[in-house]
mmCIF file of C-alpha atoms in Angstrom:
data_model
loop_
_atom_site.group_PDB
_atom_site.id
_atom_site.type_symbol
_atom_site.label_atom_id
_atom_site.label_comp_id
_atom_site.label_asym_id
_atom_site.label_seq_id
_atom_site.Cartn_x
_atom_site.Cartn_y
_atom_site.Cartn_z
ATOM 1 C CA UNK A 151 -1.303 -33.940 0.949
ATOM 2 C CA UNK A 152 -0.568 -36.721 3.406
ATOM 3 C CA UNK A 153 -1.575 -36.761 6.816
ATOM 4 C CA UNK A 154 1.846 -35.764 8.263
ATOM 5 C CA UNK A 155 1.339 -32.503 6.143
ATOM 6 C CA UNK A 156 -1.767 -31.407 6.859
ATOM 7 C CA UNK A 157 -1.690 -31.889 10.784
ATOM 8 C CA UNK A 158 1.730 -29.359 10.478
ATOM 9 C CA UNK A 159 -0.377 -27.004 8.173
ATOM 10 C CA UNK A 160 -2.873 -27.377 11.396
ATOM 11 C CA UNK A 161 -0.030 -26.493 14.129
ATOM 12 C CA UNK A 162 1.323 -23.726 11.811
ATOM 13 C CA UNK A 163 -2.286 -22.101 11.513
ATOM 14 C CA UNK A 164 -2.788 -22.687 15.449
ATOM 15 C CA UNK A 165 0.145 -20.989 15.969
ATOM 16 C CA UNK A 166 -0.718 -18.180 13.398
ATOM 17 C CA UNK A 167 -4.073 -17.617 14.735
ATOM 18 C CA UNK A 168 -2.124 -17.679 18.647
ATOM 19 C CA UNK A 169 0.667 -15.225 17.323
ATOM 20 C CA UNK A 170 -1.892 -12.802 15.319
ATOM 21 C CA UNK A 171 -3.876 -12.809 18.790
ATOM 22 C CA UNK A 172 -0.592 -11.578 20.569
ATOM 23 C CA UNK A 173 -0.188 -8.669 18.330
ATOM 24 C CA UNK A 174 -3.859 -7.699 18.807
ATOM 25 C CA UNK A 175 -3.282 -7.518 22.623
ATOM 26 C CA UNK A 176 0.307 -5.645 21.854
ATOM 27 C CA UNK A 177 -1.504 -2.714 19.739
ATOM 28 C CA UNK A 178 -5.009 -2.967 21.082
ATOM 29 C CA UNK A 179 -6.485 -3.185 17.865
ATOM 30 C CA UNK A 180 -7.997 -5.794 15.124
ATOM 31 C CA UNK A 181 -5.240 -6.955 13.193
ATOM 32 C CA UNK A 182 -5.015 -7.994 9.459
ATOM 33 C CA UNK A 183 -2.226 -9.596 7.580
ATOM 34 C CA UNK A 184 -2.015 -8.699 3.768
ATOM 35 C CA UNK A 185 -0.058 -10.213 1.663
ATOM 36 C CA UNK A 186 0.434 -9.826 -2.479
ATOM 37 C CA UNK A 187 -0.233 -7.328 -4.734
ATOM 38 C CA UNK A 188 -3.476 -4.748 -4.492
ATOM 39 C CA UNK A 189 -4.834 -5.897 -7.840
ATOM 40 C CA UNK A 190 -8.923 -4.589 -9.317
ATOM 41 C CA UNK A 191 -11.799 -7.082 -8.066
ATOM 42 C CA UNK A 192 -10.232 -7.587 -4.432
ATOM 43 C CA UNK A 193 -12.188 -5.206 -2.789
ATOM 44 C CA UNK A 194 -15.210 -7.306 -1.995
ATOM 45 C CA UNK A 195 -12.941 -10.055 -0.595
ATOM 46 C CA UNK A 196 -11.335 -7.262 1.358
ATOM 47 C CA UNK A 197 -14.596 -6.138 2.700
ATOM 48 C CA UNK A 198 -15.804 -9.128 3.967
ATOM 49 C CA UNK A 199 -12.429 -9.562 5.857
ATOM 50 C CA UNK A 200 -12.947 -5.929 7.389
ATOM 51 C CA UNK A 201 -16.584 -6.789 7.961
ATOM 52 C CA UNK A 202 -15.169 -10.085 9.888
ATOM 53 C CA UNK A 203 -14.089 -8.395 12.575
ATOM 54 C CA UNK A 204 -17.174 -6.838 13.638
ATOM 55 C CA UNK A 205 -18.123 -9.085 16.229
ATOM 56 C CA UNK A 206 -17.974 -8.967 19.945
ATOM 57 C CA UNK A 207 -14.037 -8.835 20.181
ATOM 58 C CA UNK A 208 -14.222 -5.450 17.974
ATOM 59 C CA UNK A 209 -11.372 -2.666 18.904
ATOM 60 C CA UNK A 210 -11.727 0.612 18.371
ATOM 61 C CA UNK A 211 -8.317 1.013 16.085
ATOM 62 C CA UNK A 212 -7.484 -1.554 13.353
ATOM 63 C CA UNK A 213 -3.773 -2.554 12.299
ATOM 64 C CA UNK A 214 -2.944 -3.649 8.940
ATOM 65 C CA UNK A 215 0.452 -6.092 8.478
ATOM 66 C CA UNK A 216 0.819 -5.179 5.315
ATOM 67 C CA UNK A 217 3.546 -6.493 2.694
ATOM 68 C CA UNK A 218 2.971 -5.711 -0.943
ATOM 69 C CA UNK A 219 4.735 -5.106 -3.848
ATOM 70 C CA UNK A 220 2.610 -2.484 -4.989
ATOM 71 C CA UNK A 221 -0.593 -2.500 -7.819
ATOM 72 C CA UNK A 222 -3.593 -0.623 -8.570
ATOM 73 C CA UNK A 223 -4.099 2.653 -6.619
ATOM 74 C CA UNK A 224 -7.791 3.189 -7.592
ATOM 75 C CA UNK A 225 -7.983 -0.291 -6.149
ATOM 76 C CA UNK A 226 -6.179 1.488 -2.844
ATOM 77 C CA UNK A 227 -8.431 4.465 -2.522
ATOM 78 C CA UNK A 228 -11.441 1.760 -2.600
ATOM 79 C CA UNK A 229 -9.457 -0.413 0.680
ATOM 80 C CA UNK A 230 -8.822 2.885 2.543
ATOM 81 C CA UNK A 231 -12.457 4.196 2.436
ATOM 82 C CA UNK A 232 -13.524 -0.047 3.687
ATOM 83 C CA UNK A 233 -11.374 0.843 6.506
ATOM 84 C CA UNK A 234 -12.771 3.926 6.966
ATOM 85 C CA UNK A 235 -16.172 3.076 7.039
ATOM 86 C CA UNK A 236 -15.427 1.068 10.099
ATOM 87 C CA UNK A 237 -12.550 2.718 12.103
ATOM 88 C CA UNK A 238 -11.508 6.353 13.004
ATOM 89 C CA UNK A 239 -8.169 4.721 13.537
ATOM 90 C CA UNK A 240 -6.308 3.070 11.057
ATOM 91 C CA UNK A 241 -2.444 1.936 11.371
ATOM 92 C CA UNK A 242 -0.237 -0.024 9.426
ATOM 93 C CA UNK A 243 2.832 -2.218 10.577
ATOM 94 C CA UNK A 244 5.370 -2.732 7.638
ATOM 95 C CA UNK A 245 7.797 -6.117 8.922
ATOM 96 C CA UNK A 246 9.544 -5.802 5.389
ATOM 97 C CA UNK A 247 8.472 -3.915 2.646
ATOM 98 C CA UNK A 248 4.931 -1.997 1.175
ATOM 99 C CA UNK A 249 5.880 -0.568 -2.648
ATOM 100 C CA UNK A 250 4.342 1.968 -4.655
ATOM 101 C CA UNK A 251 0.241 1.175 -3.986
ATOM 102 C CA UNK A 252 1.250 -0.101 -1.277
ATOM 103 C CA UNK A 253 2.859 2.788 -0.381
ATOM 104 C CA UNK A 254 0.157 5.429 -1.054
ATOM 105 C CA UNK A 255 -2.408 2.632 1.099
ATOM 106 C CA UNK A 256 0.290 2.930 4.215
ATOM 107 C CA UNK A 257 -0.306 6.711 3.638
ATOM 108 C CA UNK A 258 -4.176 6.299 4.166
ATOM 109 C CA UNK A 259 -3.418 5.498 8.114
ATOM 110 C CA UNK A 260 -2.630 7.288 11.162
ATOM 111 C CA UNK A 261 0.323 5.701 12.020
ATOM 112 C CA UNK A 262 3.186 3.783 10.103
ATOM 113 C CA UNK A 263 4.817 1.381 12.083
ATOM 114 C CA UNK A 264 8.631 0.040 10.648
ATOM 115 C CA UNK A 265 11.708 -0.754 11.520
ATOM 116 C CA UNK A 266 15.239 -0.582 10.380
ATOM 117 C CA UNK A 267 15.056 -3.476 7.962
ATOM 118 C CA UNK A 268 11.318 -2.090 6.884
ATOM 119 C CA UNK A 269 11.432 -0.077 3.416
ATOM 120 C CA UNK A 270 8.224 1.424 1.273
ATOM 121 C CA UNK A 271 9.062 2.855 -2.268
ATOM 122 C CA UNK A 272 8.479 5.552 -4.582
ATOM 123 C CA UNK A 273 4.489 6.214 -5.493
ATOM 124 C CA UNK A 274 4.903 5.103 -9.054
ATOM 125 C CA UNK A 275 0.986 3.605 -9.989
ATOM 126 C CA UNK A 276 0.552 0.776 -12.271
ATOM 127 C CA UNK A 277 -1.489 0.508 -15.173
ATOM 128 C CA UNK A 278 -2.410 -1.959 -17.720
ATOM 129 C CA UNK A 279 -0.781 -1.796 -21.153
ATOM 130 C CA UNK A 280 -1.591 -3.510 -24.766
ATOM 131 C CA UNK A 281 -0.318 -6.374 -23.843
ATOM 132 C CA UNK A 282 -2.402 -7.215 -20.187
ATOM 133 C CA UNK A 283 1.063 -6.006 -17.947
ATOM 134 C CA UNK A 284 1.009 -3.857 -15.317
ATOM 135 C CA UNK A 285 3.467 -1.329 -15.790
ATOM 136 C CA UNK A 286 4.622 1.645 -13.780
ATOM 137 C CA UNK A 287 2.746 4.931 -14.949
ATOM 138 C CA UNK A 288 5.389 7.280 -14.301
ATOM 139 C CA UNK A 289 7.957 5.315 -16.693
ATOM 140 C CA UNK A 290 5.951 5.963 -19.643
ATOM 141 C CA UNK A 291 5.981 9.863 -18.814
ATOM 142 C CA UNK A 292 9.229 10.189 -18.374
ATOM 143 C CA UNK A 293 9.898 8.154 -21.823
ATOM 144 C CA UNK A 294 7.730 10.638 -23.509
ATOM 145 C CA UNK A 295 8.904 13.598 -21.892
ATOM 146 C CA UNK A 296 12.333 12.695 -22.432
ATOM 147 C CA UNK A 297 11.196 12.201 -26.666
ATOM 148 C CA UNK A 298 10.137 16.086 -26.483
ATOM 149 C CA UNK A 299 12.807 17.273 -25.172
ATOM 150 C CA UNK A 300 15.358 15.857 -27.652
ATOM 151 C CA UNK A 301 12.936 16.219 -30.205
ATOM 152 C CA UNK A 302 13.303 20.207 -29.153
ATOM 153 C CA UNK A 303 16.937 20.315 -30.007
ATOM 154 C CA UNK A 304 16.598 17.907 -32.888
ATOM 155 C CA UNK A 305 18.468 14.772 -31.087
ATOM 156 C CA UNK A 306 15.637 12.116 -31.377
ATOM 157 C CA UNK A 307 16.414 9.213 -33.567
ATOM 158 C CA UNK A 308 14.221 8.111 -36.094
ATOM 159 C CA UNK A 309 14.048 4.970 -34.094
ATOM 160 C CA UNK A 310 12.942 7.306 -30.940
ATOM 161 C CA UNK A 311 10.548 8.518 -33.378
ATOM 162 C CA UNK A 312 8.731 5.173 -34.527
ATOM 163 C CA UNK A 313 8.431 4.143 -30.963
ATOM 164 C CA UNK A 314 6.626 7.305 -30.178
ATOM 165 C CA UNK A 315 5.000 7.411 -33.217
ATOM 166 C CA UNK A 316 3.221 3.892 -31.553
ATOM 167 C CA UNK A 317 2.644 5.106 -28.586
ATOM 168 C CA UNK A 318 -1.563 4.972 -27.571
ATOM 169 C CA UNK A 319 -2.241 8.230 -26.506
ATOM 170 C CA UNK A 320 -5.191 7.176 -24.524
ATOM 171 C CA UNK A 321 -2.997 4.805 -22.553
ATOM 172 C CA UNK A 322 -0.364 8.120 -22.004
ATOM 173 C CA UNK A 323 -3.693 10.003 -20.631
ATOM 174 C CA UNK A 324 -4.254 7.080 -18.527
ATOM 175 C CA UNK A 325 -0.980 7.249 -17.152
ATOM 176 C CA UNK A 326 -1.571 10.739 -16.744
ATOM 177 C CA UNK A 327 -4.409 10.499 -14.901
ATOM 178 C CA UNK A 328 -3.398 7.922 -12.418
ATOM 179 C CA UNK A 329 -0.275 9.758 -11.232
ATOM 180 C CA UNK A 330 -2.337 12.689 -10.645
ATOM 181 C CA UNK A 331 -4.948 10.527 -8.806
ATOM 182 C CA UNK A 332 -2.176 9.122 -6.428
ATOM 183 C CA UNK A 333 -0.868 12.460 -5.507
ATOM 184 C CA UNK A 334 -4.019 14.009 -4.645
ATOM 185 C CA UNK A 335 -4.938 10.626 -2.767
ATOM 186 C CA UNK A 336 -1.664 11.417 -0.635
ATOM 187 C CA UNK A 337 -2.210 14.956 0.133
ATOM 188 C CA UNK A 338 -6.063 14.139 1.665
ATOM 189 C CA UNK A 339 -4.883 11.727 3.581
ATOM 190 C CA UNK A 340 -1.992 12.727 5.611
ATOM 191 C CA UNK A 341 -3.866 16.010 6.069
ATOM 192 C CA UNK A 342 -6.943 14.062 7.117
ATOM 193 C CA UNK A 343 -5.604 11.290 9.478
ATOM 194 C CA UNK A 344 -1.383 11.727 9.686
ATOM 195 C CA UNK A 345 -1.207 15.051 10.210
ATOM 196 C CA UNK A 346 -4.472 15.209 12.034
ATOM 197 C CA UNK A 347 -2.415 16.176 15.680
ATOM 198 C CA UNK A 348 0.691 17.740 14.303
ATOM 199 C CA UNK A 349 -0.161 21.417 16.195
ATOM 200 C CA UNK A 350 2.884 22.282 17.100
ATOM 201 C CA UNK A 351 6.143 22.866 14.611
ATOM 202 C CA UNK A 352 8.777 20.887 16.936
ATOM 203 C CA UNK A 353 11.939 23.161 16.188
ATOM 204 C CA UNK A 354 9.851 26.331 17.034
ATOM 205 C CA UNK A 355 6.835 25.593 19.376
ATOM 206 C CA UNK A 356 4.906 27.788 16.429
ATOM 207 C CA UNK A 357 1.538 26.372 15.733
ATOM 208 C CA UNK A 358 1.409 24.474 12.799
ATOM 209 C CA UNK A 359 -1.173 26.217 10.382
ATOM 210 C CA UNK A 360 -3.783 24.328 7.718
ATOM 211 C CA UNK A 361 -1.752 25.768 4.554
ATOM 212 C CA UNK A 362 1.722 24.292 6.205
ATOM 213 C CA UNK A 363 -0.005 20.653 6.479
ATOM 214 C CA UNK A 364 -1.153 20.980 2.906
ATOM 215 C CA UNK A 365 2.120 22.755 1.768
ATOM 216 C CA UNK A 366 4.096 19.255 3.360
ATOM 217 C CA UNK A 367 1.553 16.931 2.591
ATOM 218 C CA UNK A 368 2.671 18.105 -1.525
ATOM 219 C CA UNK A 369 5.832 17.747 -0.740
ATOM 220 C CA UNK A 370 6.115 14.122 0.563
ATOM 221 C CA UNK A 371 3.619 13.318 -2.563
ATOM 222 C CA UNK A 372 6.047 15.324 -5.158
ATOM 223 C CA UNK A 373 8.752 13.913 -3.535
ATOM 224 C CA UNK A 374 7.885 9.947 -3.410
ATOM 225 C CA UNK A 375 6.553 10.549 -7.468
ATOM 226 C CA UNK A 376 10.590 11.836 -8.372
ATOM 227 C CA UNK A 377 11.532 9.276 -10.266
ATOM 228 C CA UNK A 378 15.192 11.381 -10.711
ATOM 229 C CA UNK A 379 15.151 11.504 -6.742
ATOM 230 C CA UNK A 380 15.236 7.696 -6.567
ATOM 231 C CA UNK A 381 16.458 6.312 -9.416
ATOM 232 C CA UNK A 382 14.890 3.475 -9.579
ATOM 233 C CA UNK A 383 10.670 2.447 -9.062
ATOM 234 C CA UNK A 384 11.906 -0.690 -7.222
ATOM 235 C CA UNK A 385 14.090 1.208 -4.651
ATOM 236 C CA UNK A 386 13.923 0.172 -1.357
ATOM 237 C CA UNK A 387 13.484 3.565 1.312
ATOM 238 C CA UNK A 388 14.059 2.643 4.829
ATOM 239 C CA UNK A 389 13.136 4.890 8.104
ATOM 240 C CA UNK A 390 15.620 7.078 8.205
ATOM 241 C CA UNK A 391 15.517 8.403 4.143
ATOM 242 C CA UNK A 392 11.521 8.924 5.063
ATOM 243 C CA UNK A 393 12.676 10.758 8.089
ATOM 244 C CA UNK A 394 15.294 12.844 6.783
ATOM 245 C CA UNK A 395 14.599 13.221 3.028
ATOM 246 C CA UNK A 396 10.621 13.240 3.287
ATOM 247 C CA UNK A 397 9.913 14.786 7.067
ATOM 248 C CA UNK A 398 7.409 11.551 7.650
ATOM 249 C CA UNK A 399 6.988 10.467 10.933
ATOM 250 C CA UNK A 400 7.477 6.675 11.427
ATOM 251 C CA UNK A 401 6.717 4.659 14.252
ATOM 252 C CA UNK A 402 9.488 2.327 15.130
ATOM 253 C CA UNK A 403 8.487 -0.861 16.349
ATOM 254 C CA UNK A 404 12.356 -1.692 16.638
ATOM 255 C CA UNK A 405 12.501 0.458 19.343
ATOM 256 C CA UNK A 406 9.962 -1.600 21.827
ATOM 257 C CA UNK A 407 11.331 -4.960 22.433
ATOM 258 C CA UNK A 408 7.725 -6.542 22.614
ATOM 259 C CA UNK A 409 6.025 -5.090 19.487
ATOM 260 C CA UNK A 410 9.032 -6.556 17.672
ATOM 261 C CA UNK A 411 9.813 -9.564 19.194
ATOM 262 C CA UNK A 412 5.763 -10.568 18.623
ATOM 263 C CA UNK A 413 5.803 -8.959 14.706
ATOM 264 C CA UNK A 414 8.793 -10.796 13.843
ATOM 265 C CA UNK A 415 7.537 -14.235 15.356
ATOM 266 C CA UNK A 416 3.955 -13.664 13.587
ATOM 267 C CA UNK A 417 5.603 -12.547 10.303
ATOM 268 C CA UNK A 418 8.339 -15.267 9.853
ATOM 269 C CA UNK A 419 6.071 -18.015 10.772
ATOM 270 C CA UNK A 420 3.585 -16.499 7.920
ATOM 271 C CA UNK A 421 6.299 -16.215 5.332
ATOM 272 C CA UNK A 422 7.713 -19.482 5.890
ATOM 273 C CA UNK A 423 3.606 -20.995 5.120
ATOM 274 C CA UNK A 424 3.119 -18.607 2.204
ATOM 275 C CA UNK A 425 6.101 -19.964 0.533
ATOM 276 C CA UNK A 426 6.115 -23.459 1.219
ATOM 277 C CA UNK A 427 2.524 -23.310 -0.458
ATOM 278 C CA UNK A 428 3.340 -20.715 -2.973
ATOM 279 C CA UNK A 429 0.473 -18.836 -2.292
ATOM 280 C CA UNK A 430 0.421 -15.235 -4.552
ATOM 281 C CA UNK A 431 -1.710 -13.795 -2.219
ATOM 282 C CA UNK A 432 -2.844 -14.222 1.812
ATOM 283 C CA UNK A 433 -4.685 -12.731 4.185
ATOM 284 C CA UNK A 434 -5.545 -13.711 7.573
ATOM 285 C CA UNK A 435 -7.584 -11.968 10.591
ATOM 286 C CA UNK A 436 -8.332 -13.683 13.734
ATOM 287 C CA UNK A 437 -11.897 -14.946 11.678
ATOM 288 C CA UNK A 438 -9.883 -15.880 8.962
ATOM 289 C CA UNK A 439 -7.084 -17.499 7.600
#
């Protein structure tokens, strides 16, 4: 790298470290930007960025810039409790998109802030296959499923068959098991921390009992899983199909001129590094980057 290139890498990370300071001041909380895919092993580098923070500029609430396309949701549940450990309040801006993990880890948190533009995607969990690829859980259930059911009213193939016939039924358990994981996972934690001061049922002025948090906390959870609801594991939902379809409360940052204008300078200016470096992965506090 010549010297023109690394005193511009400089000025971009001054103005990173300026712009991430902004939003900290905006939300009056530690701020984290996470970018790349929630993948097994990262949880010790995500500690010691949590840990980071600790110092003498500590806020009570953290924020979490998050943009993901999704990954491991054990992984997930390990991140949450990290945050946990260390804030009561957790929140999590989404600038463009959080998928599937990344999803279910924007659940973990009190607040979800988006706007228009902003999407997260149906809960579908990865898992590992034969071959080393992550692959979405609930895609393999649906296959097999789909086998019994013709194979009920005699339609499977013999092709159908063979393919089945392959199929590692340790790997279907597995598959099994992490869907299950990721639903329970949701339910906790919107009773726990979303729902934690919805009292009052807004169309009524009833109060809002335990067994009705639980009862929508399912829902959302059943809901994001429905693979015939959305289609497609890659499809994008925006505010207003969380609002409407799934009753979630979002938070929209469109809305306040400020929190906007200082999330869109902070997250173009971090894009625009990320790719001109191709870097997979990046995270950056105000300790670190």
């Amino acid at each position: 790298m010549n010297d023109y290139a690394i005193a511009m890498d400089t000025e971009i990370k001054n103005a990173l470290n300026q712009r991430l300071k902004n939003i900290e001041g905006e939300f009056d909380s530690d701020v984290i930007f996470f970018y790349g895919d929630i993948y097994p092993m990262q949880e010790n580098y995500y500690r010691d960025l949590i840990e980071g923070l600790q110092d003498n500029n500590k806020h009570e609430r953290l924020s979490i810039i998050l943009n993901t396309p999704g990954g491991d949701v054990k992984t997930v549940e390990k991140l949450a409790n990290i945050n946990r450990h260390f804030y009561d309040e957790v929140n999590f801006i989404v600038p463009d998109s959080a998928m599937s993990a990344g999803t279910v880890f924007c659940l973990s948190g009190d607040k979800i802030y988006m706007e228009y533009s902003s999407s997260l995607g149906p809960i579908d969990p990865q898992v590992i296959n034969k071959q080393g690829q992550w692959v979405p859980a609930l895609g393999y259930i649906d296959k097999i499923n789909e086998a019994i059911n013709k194979s009920m009213s005699n339609t499977l193939s013999t092709v159908e068959f063979m393919l089945i016939k392959e199929l590692d039924l340790g790997f279907l358990r597995e598959c099994e098991q992490n869907v299950n994981l990721t639903v329970q996972l949701i339910k906790d934690w919107l009773v726990k921390y979303k729902f934690k001061d919805w009292s009052i049922h807004a169309s009524t002025g009833a109060k809002v009992s335990p067994e009705e948090k639980e009862k929508r906390a399912e829902d959302i959870a059943n809901k994001l899983s429905d693979n015939h609801l959305w289609c497609n594991h890659g499809r994008f939902i925006d505010i207003s199909k969380l609002e409407q379809i799934l009753h979630l409360k979002i938070d929209d940052y469109g809305k306040e001129p400020l929190k906007k204008k200082c999330i869109r300078e902070y997250n173009s200016l971090a894009l625009s590094y990320i790719f001109r470096h191709s870097i997979p992965r990046f995270f950056h506090s105000r300790n670190l980057i």
